[in-house]
Coordinates of C-alpha atoms in Angstrom, one line a residue:
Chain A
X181 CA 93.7 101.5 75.9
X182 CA 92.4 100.7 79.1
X183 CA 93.3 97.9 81.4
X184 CA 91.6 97.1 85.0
X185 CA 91.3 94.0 87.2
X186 CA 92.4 93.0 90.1
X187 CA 94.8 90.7 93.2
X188 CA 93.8 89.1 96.0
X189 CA 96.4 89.1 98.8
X190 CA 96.6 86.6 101.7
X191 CA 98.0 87.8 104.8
X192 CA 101.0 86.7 106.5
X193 CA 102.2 84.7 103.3
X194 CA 105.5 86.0 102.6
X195 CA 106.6 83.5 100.3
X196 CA 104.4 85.2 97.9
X197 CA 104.7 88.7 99.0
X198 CA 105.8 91.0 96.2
X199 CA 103.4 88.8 93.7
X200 CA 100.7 91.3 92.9
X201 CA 102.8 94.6 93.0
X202 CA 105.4 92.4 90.7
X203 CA 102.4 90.9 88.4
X204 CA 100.8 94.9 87.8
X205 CA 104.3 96.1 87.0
X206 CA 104.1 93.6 84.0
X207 CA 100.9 95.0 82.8
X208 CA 102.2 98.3 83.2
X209 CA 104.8 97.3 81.1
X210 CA 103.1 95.4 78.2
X211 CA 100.8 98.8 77.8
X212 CA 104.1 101.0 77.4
X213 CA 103.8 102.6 80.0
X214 CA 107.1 105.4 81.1
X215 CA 109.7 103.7 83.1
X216 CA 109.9 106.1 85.4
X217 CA 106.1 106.3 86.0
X218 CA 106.4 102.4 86.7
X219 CA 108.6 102.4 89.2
X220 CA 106.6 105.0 91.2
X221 CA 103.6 102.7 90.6
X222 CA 105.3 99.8 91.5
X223 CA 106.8 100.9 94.4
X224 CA 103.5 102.2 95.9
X225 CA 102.0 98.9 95.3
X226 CA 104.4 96.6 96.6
X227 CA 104.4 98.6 100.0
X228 CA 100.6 98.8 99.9
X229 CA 100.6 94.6 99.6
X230 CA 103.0 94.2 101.9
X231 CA 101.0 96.3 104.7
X232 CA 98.3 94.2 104.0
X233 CA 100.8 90.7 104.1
X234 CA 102.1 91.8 107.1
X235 CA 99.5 93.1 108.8
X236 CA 96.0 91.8 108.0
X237 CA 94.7 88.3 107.3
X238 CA 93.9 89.6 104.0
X239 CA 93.2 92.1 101.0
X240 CA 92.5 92.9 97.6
X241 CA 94.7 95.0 95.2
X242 CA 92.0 97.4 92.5
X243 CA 93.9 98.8 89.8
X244 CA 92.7 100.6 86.6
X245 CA 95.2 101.9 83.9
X246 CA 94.7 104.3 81.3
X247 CA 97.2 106.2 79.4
X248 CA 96.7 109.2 81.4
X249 CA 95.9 108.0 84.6
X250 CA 97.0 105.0 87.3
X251 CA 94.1 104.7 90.3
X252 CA 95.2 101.6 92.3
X253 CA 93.0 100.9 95.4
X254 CA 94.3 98.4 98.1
X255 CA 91.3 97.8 100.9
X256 CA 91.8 95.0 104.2
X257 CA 90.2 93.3 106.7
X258 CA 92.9 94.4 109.0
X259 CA 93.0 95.8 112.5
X260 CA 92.7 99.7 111.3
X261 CA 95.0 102.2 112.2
X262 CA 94.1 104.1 114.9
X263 CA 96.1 107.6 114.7
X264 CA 96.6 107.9 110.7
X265 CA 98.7 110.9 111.5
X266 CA 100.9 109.4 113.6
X267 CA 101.5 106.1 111.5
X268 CA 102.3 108.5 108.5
X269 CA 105.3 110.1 110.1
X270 CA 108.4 108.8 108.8
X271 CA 110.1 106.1 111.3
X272 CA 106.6 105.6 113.3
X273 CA 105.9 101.9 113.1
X274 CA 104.3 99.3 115.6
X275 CA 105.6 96.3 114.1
X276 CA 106.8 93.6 116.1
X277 CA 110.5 92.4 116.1
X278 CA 110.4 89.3 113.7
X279 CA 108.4 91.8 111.3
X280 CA 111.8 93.7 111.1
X281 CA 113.7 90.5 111.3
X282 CA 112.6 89.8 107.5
X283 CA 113.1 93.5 106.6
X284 CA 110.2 95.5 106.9
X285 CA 108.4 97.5 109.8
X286 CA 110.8 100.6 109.6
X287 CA 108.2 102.6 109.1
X288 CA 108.3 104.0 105.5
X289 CA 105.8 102.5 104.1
X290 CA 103.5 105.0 104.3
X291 CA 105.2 107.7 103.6
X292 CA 107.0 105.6 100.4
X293 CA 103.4 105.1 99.1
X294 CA 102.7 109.1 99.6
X295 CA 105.6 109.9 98.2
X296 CA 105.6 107.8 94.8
X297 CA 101.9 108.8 94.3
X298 CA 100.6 111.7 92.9
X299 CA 97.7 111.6 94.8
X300 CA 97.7 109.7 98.2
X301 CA 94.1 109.1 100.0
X302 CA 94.2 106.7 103.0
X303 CA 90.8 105.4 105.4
X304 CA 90.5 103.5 108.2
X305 CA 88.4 102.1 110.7
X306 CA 89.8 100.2 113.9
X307 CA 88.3 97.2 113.9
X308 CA 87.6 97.1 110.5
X309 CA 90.2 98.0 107.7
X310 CA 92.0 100.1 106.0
X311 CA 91.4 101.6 102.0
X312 CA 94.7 103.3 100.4
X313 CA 94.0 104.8 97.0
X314 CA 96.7 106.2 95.1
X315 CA 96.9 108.0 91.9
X316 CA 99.8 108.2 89.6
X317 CA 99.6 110.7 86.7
X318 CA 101.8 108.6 84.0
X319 CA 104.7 110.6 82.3
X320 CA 105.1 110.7 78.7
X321 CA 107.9 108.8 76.9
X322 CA 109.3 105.1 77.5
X323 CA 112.3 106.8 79.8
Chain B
X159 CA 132.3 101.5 88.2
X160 CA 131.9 98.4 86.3
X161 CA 130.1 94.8 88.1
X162 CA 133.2 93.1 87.3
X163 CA 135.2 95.5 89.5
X164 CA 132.9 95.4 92.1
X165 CA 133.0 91.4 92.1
X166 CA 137.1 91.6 92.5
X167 CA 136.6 94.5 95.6
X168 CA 134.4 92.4 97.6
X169 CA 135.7 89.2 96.8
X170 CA 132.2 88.1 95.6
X171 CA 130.9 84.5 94.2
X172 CA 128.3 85.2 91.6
X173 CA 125.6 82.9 91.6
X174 CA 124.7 82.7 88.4
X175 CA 127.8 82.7 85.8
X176 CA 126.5 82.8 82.5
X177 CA 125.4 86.8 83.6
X178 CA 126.4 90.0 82.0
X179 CA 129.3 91.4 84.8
X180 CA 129.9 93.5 82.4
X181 CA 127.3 96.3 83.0
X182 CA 127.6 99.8 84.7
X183 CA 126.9 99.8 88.6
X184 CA 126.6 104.2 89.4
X185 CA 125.3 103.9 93.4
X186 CA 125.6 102.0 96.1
X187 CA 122.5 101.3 99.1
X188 CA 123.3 99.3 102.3
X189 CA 120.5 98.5 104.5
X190 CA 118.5 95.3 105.6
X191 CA 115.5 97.2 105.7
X192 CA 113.6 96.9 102.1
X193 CA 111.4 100.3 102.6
X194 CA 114.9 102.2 103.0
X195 CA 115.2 100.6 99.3
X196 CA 112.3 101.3 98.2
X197 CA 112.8 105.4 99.4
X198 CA 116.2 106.1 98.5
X199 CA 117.1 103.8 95.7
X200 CA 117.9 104.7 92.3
X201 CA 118.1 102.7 89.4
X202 CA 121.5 101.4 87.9
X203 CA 122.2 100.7 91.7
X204 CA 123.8 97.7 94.1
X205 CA 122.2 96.6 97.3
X206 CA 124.4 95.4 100.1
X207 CA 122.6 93.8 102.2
X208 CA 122.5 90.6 105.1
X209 CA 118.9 89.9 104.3
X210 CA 119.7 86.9 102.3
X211 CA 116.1 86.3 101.8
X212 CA 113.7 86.5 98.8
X213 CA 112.5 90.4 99.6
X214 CA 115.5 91.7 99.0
X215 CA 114.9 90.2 95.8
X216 CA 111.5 91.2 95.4
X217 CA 112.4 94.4 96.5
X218 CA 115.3 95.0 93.5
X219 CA 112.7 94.0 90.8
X220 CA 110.2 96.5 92.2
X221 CA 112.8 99.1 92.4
X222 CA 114.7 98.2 89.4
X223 CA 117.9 97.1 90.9
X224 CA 119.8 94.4 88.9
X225 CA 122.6 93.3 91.2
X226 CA 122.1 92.4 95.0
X227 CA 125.0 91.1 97.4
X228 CA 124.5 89.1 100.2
X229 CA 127.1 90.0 102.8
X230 CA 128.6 87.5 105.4
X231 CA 128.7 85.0 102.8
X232 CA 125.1 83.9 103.4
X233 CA 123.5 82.0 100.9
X234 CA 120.2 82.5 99.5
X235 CA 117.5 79.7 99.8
X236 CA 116.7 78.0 96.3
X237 CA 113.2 79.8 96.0
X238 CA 115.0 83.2 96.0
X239 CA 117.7 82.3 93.4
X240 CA 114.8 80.7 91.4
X241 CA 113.0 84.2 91.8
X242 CA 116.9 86.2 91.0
X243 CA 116.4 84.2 87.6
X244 CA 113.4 84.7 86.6
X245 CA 113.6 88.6 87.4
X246 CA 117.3 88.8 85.8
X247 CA 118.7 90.6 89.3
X248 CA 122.4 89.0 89.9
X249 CA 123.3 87.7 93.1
X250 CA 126.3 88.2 94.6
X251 CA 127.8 86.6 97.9
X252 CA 130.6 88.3 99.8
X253 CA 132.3 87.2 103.0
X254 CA 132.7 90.4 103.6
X255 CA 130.7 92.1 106.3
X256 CA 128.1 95.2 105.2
X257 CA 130.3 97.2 106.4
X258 CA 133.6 96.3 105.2
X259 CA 132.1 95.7 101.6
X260 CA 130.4 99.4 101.9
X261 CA 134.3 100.9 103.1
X262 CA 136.1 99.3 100.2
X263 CA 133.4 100.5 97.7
X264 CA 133.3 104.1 99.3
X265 CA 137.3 103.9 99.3
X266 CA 137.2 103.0 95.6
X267 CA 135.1 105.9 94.3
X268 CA 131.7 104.1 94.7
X269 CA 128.9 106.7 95.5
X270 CA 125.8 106.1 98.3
X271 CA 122.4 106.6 96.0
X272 CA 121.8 110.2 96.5
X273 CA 118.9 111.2 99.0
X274 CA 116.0 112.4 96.8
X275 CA 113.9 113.2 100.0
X276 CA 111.2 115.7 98.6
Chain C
X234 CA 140.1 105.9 117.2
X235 CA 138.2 107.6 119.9
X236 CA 134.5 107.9 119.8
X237 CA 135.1 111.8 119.8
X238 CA 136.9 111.8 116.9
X239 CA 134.4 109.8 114.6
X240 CA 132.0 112.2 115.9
X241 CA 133.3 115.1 114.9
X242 CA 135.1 113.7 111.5
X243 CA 131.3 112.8 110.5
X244 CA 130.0 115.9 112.4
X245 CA 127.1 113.7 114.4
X246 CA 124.2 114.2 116.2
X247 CA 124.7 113.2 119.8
X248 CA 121.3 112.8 121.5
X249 CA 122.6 111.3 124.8
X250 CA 125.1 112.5 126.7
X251 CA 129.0 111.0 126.2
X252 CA 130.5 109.6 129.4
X253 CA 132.5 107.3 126.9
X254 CA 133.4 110.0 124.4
X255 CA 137.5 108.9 124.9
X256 CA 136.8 105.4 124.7
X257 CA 138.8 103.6 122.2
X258 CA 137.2 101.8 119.4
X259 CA 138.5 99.6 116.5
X260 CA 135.5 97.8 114.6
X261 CA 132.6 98.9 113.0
X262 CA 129.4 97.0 112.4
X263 CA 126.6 97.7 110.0
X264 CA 123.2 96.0 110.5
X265 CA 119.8 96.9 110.6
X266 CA 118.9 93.2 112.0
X267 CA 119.2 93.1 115.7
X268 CA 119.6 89.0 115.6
X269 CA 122.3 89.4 112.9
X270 CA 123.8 92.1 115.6
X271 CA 123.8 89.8 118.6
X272 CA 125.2 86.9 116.7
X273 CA 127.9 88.6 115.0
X274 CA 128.4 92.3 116.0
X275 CA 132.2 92.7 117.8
X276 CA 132.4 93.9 121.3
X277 CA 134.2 97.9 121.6
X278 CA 132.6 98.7 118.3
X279 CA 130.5 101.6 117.1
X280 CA 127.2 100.1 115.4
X281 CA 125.2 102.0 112.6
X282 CA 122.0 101.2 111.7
X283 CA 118.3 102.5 110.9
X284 CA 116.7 101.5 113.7
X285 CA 115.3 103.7 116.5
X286 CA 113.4 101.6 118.6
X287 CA 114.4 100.8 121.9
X288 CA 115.3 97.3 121.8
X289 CA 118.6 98.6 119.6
X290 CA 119.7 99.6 123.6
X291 CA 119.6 96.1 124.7
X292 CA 121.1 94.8 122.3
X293 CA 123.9 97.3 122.3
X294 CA 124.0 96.8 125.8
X295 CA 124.3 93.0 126.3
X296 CA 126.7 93.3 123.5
X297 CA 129.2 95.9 125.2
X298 CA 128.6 98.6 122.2
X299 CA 129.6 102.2 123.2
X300 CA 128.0 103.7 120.7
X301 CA 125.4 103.6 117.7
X302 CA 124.7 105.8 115.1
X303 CA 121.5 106.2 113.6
X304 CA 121.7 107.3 109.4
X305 CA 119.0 108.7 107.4
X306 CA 118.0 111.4 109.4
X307 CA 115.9 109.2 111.7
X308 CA 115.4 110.0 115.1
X309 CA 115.5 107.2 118.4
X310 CA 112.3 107.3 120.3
X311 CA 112.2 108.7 123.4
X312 CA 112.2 105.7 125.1
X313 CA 115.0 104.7 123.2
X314 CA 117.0 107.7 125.0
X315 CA 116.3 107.2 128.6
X316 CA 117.2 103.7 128.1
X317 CA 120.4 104.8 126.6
X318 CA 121.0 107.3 129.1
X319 CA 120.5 104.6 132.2
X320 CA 122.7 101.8 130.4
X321 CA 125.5 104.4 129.3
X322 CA 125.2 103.6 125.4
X323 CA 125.8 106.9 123.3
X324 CA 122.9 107.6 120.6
X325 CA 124.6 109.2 117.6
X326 CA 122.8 110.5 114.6
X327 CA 123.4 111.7 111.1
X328 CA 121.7 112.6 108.2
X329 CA 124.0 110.5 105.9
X330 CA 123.0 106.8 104.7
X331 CA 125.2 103.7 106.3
X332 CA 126.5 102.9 103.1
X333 CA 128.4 106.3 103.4
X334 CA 129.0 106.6 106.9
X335 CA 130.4 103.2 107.3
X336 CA 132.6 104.3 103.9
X337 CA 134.3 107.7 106.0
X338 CA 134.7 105.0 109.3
X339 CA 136.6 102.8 107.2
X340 CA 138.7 105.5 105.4
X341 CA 139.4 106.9 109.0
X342 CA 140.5 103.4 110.0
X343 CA 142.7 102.6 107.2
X344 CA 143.7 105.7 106.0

């Protein structure tokens, strides 16, 4: 079976924040997905829409599912990041104080997205946005 | 160590009373920053933290964490105990600060979530 | 408790020099919010917390905190540092996460 679609994510809206990333771990879910494999998934995608909330005035979550394979592909209209190495190292962030006031900005999100995904691709262009794509090979069994 | 133990050790109101404080809680995570969650967390787990706000929530569902305590006694705003409902994540309030509820859950045998840093 | 002591009992990191290394301290604070820190954070205190940017100096500083340690393995900027060094705070550092460093503070405290 094979499920695809997609979220649009307004930026700066954190009373919503958490609604797309919680909405595709649902889906993942109702297709039986491995719990294990879920959380990964879910975890990639919630930092992925928050990047995007906190950073950009806006963005679209891509995901398609298939028993063997999770591709979920979160592009912006954001800023860009100039020095992709750089922002990928654990700790590096350049958000501003009342970012970290409501708990994010530590700079992990990144490498939290790297490190749940099985494959991890990221693009950007200052000025213009940013495109993560992340691949998630699912595990088999419900555990 | 059981949620029900955990309650009496931090001197904790639960929000919600009709919940199960029955269940198994293994680790422990303390941190007001949600990506630290997000990285080191493992399931079966409690967060400690003083972000009385709906992320922390959000962040428990994503990373499968079913009890939360708010430290300082801070209360949550109505949208996030709407959102602890609908996602089944207990609340807990303490007026205990996140570090003296982290020293009397270390004290008691409570473990830190272990780092899976790969 | 000295500040030497809980640095060697939790065998830290120290990336500043420790002028205050025999200073006394009895309270322990936990916070990664540096507005939850200024409000309620206690004066003498060691502080432990993620953050490595340099405003945690200030607010140590305006808040009379000897010392912080920084969990996870994370490492303060190096602005972070030389601020530290010119106000006199002590950067600590440890692998271990808060939940278990602040558990060993409080067994050394009420043990």
């Amino acid at each position: 079976m094979k499920k695809e679609g997609f979220f649009n994510i307004v930026g700066g809206d954190f009373s919503r924040s958490g609604e797309a990333s919680t909405q595709l771990k649902q889906i993942l879910h109702s297709m039986g997905i491995n719990n294990d494999t879920i959380r990964r998934a879910s975890i990639s995608t919630f930092e992925a829409e928050m990047n995007v909330i906190i950073y950009t005035p806006a963005g679209m979550l891509k995901y398609e599912i298939d028993d063997d394979i999770i591709k979920i592909i979160v592009q912006d209209m954001g800023p860009g990041i100039e020095d992709i190495d750089l922002a990928m190292k654990e700790g590096y962030s350049t958000a501003p104080d009342w970012v970290r006031e409501m708990g994010w900005g530590a700079g992990m999100g990144l490498p939290n997205m790297k490190k749940n995904s099985d494959e991890f691709k990221i693009d950007s262009v200052p000025g213009e946005g940013t495109t993560v794509e992340m691949i998630i090979y699912p595990k088999k069994g419900r555990e | 160590m059981k949620l029900k133990k955990i309650i009496e050790i931090l001197d904790a109101v639960v929000l919600d009373e009709t919940r199960d404080i029955d269940m198994e809680i293994n680790w422990a995570c303390a941190t007001d920053l949600m990506s630290e969650v997000l990285y080191y967390s493992q399931k079966d787990s409690i967060l400690l933290t003083g972000l009385a706000k709906s992320q922390a929530v959000r962040t428990a569902e994503i990373a499968d964490i079913s009890v939360v305590a708010f430290t300082r006694g801070k209360e949550p705003d109505a949208e996030t105990i709407e959102l602890a409902k609908k996602k089944n994540i207990v609340i807990l309030i303490t007026p205990m600060s996140l570090y003296l509820a982290s020293g009397k859950l270390y004290a008691e045998g409570l473990e830190c979530s272990p780092v899976t840093k790969d | 408790m000295k500040i030497s002591e809980v640095i060697s009992k939790l065998q830290l990191t120290a990336y500043t020099r420790m002028p205050g290394g025999e200073e006394l301290i009895n309270n322990v604070y936990v916070s990664d919010l540096l507005s939850d820190v200024m409000a309620n954070a206690h004066e003498k205190g060691i502080w432990i917390t993620l953050q490595t940017h340099i405003n945690v100096v200030a607010v140590a500083a305006m808040k009379n905190i000897p010392a912080v340690i920084i969990v996870n393995g994370r490492k303060p900027d190096d602005d972070t540092l030389k601020k530290a060094t010119d106000e006199g705070v002590a950067i600590l550092g440890t692998d271990m996460h808060a939940f278990e460093a602040a558990g060993i503070l409080y067994n050394m405290l009420n043990g």
